PDB file of C-alpha atoms in Angstrom:
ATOM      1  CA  UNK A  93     -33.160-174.615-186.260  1.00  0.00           C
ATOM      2  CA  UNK A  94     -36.435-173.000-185.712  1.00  0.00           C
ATOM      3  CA  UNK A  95     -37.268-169.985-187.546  1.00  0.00           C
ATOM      4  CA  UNK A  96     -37.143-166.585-185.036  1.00  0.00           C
ATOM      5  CA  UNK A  97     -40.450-165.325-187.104  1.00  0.00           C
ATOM      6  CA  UNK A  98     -43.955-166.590-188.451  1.00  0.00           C
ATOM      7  CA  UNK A  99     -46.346-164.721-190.227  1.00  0.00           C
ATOM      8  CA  UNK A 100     -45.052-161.675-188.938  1.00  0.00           C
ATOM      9  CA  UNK A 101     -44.981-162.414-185.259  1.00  0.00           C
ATOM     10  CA  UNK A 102     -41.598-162.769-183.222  1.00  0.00           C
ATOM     11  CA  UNK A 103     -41.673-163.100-178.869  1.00  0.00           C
ATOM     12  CA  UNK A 104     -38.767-161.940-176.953  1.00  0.00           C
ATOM     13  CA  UNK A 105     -37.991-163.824-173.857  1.00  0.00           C
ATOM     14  CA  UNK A 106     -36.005-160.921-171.207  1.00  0.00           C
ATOM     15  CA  UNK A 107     -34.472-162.731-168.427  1.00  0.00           C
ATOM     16  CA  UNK A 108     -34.341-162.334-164.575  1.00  0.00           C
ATOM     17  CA  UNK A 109     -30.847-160.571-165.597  1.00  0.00           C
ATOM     18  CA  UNK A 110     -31.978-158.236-167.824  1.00  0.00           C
ATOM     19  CA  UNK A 111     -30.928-159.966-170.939  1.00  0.00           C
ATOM     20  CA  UNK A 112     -33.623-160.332-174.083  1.00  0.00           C
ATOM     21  CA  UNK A 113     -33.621-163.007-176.567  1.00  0.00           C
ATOM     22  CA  UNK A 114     -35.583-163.690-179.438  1.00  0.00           C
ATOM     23  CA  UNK A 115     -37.623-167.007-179.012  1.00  0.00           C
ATOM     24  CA  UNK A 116     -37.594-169.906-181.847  1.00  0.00           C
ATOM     25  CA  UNK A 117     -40.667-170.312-182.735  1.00  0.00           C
ATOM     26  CA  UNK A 118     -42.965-173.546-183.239  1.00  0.00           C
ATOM     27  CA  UNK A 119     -46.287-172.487-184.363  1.00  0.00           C
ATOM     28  CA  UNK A 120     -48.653-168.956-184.942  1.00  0.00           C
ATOM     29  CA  UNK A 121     -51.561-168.867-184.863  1.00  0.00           C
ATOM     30  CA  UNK A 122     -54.417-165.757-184.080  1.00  0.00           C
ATOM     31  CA  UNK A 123     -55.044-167.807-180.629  1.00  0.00           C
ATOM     32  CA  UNK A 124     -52.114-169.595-179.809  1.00  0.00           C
ATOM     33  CA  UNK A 125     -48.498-169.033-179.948  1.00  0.00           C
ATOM     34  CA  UNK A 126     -45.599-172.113-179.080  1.00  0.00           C
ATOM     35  CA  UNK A 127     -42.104-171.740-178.795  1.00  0.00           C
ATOM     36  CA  UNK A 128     -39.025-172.485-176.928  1.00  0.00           C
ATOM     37  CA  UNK A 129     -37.455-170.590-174.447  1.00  0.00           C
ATOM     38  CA  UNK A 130     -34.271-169.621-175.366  1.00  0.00           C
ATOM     39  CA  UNK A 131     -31.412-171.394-174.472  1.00  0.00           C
ATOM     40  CA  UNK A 132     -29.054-169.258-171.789  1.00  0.00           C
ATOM     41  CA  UNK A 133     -32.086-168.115-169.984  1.00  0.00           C
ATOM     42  CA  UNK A 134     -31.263-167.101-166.450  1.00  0.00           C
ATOM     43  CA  UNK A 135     -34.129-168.685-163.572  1.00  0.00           C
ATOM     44  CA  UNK A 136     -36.621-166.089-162.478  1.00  0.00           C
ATOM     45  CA  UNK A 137     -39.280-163.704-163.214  1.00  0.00           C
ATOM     46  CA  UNK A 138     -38.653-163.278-166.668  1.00  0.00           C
ATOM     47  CA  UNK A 139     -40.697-160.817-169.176  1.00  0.00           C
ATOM     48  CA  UNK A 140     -42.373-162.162-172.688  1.00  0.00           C
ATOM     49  CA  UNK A 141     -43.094-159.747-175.252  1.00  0.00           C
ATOM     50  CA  UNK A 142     -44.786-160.631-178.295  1.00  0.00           C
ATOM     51  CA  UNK A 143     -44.713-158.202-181.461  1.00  0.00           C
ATOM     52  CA  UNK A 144     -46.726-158.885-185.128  1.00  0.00           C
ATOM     53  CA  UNK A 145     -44.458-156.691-187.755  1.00  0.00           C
ATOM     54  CA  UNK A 146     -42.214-155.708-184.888  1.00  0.00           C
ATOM     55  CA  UNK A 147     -44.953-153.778-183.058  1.00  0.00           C
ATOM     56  CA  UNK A 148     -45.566-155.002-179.669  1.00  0.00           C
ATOM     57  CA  UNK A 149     -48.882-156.307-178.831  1.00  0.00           C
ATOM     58  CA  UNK A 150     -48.681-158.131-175.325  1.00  0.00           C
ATOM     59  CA  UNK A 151     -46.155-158.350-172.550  1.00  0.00           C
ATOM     60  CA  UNK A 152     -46.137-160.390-169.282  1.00  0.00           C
ATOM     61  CA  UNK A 153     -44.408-161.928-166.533  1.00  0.00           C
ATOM     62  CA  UNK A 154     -43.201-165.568-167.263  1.00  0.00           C
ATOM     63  CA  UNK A 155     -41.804-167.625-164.388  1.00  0.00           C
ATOM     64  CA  UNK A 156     -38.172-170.089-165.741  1.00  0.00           C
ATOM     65  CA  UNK A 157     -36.990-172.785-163.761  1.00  0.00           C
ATOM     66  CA  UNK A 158     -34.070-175.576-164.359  1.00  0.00           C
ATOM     67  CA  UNK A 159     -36.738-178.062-163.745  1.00  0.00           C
ATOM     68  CA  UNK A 160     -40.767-177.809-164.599  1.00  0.00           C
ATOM     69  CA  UNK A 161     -41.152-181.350-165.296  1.00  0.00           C
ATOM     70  CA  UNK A 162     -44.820-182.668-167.263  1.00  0.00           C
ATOM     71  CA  UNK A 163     -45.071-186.108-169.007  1.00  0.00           C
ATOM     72  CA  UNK A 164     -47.024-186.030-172.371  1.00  0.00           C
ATOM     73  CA  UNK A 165     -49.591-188.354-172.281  1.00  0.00           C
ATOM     74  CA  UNK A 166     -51.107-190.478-175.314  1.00  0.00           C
ATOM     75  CA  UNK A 167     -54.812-188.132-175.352  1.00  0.00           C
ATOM     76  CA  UNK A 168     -52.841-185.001-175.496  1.00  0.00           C
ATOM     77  CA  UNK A 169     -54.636-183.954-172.226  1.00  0.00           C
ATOM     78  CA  UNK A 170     -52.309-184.401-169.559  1.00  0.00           C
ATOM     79  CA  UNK A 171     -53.447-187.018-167.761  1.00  0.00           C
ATOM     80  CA  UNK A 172     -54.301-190.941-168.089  1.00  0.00           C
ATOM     81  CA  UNK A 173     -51.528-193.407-170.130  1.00  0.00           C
ATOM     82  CA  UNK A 174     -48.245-191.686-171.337  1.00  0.00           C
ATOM     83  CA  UNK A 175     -46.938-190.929-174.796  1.00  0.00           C
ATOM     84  CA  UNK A 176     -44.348-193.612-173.987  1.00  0.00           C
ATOM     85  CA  UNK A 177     -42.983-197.085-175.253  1.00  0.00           C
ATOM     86  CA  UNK A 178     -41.468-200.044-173.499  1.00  0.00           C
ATOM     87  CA  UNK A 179     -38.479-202.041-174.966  1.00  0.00           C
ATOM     88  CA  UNK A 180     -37.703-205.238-173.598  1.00  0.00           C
ATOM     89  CA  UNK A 181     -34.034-206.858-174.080  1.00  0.00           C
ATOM     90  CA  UNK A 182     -34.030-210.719-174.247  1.00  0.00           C
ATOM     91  CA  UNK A 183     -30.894-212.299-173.146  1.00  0.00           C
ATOM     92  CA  UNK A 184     -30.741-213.784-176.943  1.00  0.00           C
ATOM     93  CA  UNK A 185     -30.102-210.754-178.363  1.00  0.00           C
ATOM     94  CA  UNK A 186     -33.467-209.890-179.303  1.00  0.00           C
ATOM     95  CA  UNK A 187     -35.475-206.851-178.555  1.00  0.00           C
ATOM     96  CA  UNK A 188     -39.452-206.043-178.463  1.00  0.00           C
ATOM     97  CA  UNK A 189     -40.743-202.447-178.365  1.00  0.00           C
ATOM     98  CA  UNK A 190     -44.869-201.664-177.260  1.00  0.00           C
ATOM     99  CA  UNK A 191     -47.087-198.818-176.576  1.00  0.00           C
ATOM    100  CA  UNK A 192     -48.097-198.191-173.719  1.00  0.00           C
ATOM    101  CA  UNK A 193     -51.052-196.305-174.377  1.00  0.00           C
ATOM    102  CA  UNK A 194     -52.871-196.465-177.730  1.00  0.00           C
ATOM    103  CA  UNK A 195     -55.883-194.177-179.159  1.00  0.00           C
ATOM    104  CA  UNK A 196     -57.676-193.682-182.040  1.00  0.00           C
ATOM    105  CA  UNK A 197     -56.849-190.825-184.273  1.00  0.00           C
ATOM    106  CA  UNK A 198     -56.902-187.206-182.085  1.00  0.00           C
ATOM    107  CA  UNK A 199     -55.854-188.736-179.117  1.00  0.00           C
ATOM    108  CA  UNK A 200     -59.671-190.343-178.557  1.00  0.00           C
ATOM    109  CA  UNK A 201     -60.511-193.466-176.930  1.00  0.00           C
ATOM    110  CA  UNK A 202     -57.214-194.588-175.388  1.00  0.00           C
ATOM    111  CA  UNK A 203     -56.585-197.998-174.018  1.00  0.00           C
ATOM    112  CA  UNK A 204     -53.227-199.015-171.703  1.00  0.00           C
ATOM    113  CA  UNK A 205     -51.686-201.713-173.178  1.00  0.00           C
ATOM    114  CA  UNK A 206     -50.525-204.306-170.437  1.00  0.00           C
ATOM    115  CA  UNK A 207     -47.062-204.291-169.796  1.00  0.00           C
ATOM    116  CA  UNK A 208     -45.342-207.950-169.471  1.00  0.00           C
ATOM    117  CA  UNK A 209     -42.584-209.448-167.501  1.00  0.00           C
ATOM    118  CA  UNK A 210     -40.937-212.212-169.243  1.00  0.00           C
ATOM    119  CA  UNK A 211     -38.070-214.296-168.376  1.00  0.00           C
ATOM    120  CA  UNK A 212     -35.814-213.216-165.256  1.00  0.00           C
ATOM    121  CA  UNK A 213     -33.162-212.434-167.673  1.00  0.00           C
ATOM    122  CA  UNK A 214     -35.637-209.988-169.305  1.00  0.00           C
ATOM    123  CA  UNK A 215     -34.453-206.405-169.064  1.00  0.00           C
ATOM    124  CA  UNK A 216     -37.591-203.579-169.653  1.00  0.00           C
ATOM    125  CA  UNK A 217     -37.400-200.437-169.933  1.00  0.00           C
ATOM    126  CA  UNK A 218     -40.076-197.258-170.017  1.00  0.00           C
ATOM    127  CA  UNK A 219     -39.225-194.683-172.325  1.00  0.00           C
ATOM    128  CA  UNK A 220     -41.236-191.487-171.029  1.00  0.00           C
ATOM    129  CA  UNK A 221     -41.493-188.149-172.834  1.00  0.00           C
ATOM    130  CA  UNK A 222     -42.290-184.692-171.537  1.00  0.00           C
ATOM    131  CA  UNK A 223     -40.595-181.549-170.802  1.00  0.00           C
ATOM    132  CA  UNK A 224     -39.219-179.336-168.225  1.00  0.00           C
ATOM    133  CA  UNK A 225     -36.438-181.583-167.094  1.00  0.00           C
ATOM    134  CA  UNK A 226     -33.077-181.816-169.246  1.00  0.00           C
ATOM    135  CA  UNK A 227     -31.545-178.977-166.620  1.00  0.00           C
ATOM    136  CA  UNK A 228     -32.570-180.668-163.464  1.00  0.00           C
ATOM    137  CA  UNK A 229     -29.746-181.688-161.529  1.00  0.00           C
ATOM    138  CA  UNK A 230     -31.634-185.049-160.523  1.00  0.00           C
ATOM    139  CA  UNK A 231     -34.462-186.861-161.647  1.00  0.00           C
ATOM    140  CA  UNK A 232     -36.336-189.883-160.287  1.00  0.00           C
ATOM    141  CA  UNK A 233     -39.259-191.807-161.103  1.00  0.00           C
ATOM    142  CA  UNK A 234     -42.191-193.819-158.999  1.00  0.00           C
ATOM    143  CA  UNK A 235     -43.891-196.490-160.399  1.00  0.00           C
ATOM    144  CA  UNK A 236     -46.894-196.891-157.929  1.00  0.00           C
ATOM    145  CA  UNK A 237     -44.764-197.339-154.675  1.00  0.00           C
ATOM    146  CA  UNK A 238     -41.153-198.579-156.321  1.00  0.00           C
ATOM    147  CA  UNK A 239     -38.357-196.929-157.906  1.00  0.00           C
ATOM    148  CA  UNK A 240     -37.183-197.290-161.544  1.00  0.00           C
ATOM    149  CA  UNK A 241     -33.799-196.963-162.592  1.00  0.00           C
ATOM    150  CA  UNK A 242     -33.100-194.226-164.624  1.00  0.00           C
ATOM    151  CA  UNK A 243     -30.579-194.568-167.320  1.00  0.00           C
ATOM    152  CA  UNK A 244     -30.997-191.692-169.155  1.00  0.00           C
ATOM    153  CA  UNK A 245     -32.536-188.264-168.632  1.00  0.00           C
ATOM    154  CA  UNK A 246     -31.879-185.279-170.863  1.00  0.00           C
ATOM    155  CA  UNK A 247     -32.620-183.695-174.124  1.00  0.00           C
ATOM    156  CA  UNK A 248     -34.269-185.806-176.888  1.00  0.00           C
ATOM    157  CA  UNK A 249     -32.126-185.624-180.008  1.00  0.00           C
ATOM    158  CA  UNK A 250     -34.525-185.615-182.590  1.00  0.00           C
ATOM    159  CA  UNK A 251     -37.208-182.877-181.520  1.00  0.00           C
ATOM    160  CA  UNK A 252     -36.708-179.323-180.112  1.00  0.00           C
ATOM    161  CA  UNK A 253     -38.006-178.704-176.734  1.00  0.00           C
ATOM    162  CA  UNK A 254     -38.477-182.535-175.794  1.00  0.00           C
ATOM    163  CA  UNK A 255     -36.812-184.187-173.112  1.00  0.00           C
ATOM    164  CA  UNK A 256     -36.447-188.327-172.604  1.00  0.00           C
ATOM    165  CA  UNK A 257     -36.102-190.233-169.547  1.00  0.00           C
ATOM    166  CA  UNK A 258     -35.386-193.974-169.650  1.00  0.00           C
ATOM    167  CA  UNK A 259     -36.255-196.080-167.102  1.00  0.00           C
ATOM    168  CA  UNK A 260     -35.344-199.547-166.029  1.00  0.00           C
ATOM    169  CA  UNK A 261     -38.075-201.140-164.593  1.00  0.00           C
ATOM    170  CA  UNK A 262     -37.708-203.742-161.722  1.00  0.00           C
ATOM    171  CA  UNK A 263     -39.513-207.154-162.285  1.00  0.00           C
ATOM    172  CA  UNK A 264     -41.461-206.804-158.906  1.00  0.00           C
ATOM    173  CA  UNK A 265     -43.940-204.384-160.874  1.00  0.00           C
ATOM    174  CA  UNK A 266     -45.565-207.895-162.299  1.00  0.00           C
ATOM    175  CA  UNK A 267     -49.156-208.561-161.755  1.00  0.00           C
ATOM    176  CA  UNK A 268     -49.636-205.142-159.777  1.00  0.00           C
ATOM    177  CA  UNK A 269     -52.254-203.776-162.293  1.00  0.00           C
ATOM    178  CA  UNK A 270     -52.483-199.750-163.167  1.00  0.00           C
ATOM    179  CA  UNK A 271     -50.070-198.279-161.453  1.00  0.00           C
ATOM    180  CA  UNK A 272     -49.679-194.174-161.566  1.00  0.00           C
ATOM    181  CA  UNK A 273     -46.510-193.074-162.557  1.00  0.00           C
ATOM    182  CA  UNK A 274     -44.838-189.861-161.471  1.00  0.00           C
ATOM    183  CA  UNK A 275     -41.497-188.135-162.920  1.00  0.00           C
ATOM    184  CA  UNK A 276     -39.564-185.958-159.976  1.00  0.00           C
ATOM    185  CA  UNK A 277     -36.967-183.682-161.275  1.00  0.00           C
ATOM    186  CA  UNK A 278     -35.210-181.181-158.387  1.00  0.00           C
ATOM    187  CA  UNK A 279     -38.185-182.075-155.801  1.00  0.00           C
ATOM    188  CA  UNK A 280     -40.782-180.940-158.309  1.00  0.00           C
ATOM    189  CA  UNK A 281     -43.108-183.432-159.098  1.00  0.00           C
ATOM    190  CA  UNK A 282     -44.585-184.300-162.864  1.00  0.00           C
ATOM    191  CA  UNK A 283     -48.209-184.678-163.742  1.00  0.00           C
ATOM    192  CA  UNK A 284     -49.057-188.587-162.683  1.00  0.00           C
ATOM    193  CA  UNK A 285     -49.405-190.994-165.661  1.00  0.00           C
ATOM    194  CA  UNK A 286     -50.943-194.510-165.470  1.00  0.00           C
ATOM    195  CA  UNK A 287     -49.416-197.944-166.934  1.00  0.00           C
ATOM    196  CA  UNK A 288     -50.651-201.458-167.038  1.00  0.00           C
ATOM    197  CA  UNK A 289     -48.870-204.119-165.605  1.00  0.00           C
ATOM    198  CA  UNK A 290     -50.010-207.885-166.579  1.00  0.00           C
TER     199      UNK A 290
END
């Protein structure tokens, strides 16, 4: 779990209902404070208060949703090729996982990485990651003009805050080139991300 206080600082979250809750925090920092909202937290206006040694410096109006979605992307900037993998299944058994975007170190000078079709028995799937959509009640994602089939979208296990949709992607993607990508989750509509298709 993540600590409730760094350095001195804690943030409570106070809901459309009236209810507070401290915050688990992810990093401090004089400029810059990330953390989670807290899980039980009604939708609405809520209010954010942030103390240092339990005196409150700054309070303001935050705005919580069941479904915010935004894909992380591979230059940490938001847009361009996704933070995201593809696995293809071969009917033998075997399995390949790719990037989809790759950069050099800080997120700098990032390529797509074409995405193949192999045999018709093939199965690929996209494995995006973002936030804002484990509480939707439906999610969907575009691939230029076509649907993907999405067999998982939800919580990631591993990392707080992170949410993982899986995608199966149909074969008529081949050959189409950059494509932009969007996630939909409750009618609201992701930032678009590009992939490659060879």
């Amino acid at each position: 779990p993540l600590p409730l206080s760094l350095l001195g600082v804690t943030v409570t979250v106070t809901d459309s209902k009236g209810v507070g809750r401290m915050a688990p925090l992810l990093y401090v920092s004089p400029a810059q404070i990330n953390y989670e909202v807290p899980a039980g937290t009604a939708p609405g206006t809520a209010t954010v208060s942030v103390a240092l040694n339990d005196n409150t410096g700054a309070r303001g109006p935050a705005i919580v949703s069941n479904a915010a979605p935004r894909l992380f992307t591979a230059n940490q900037a938001g847009w361009g090729g996704p933070a995201a993998f593809i696995q293809t299944f071969h009917a033998d058994g075997t399995s390949r996982t790719q990037l989809v975007s790759t950069c050099a170190a800080g997120g700098q000078n990032c390529t797509l990485q074409p995405v193949t079709f192999g045999s018709a028995s093939d199965k690929v799937y996209l494995l995006l990651f973002g936030t804002g959509f484990r509480h939707a009640a439906s999610v969907s994602v575009a691939v230029g003009n076509v649907s993907g089939t999405i067999t998982y979208a939800g919580a990631q296990k591993t990392y707080v805050g992170l949410d993982q949709a899986n995608i199966l992607l149909p074969p008529s993607l081949a050959h189409r080139g950059r494509l932009s990508t969007l996630l939909t989750a409750d009618g609201r509509a992701s930032n678009p991300v590009w992939i490659l298709f060879q």
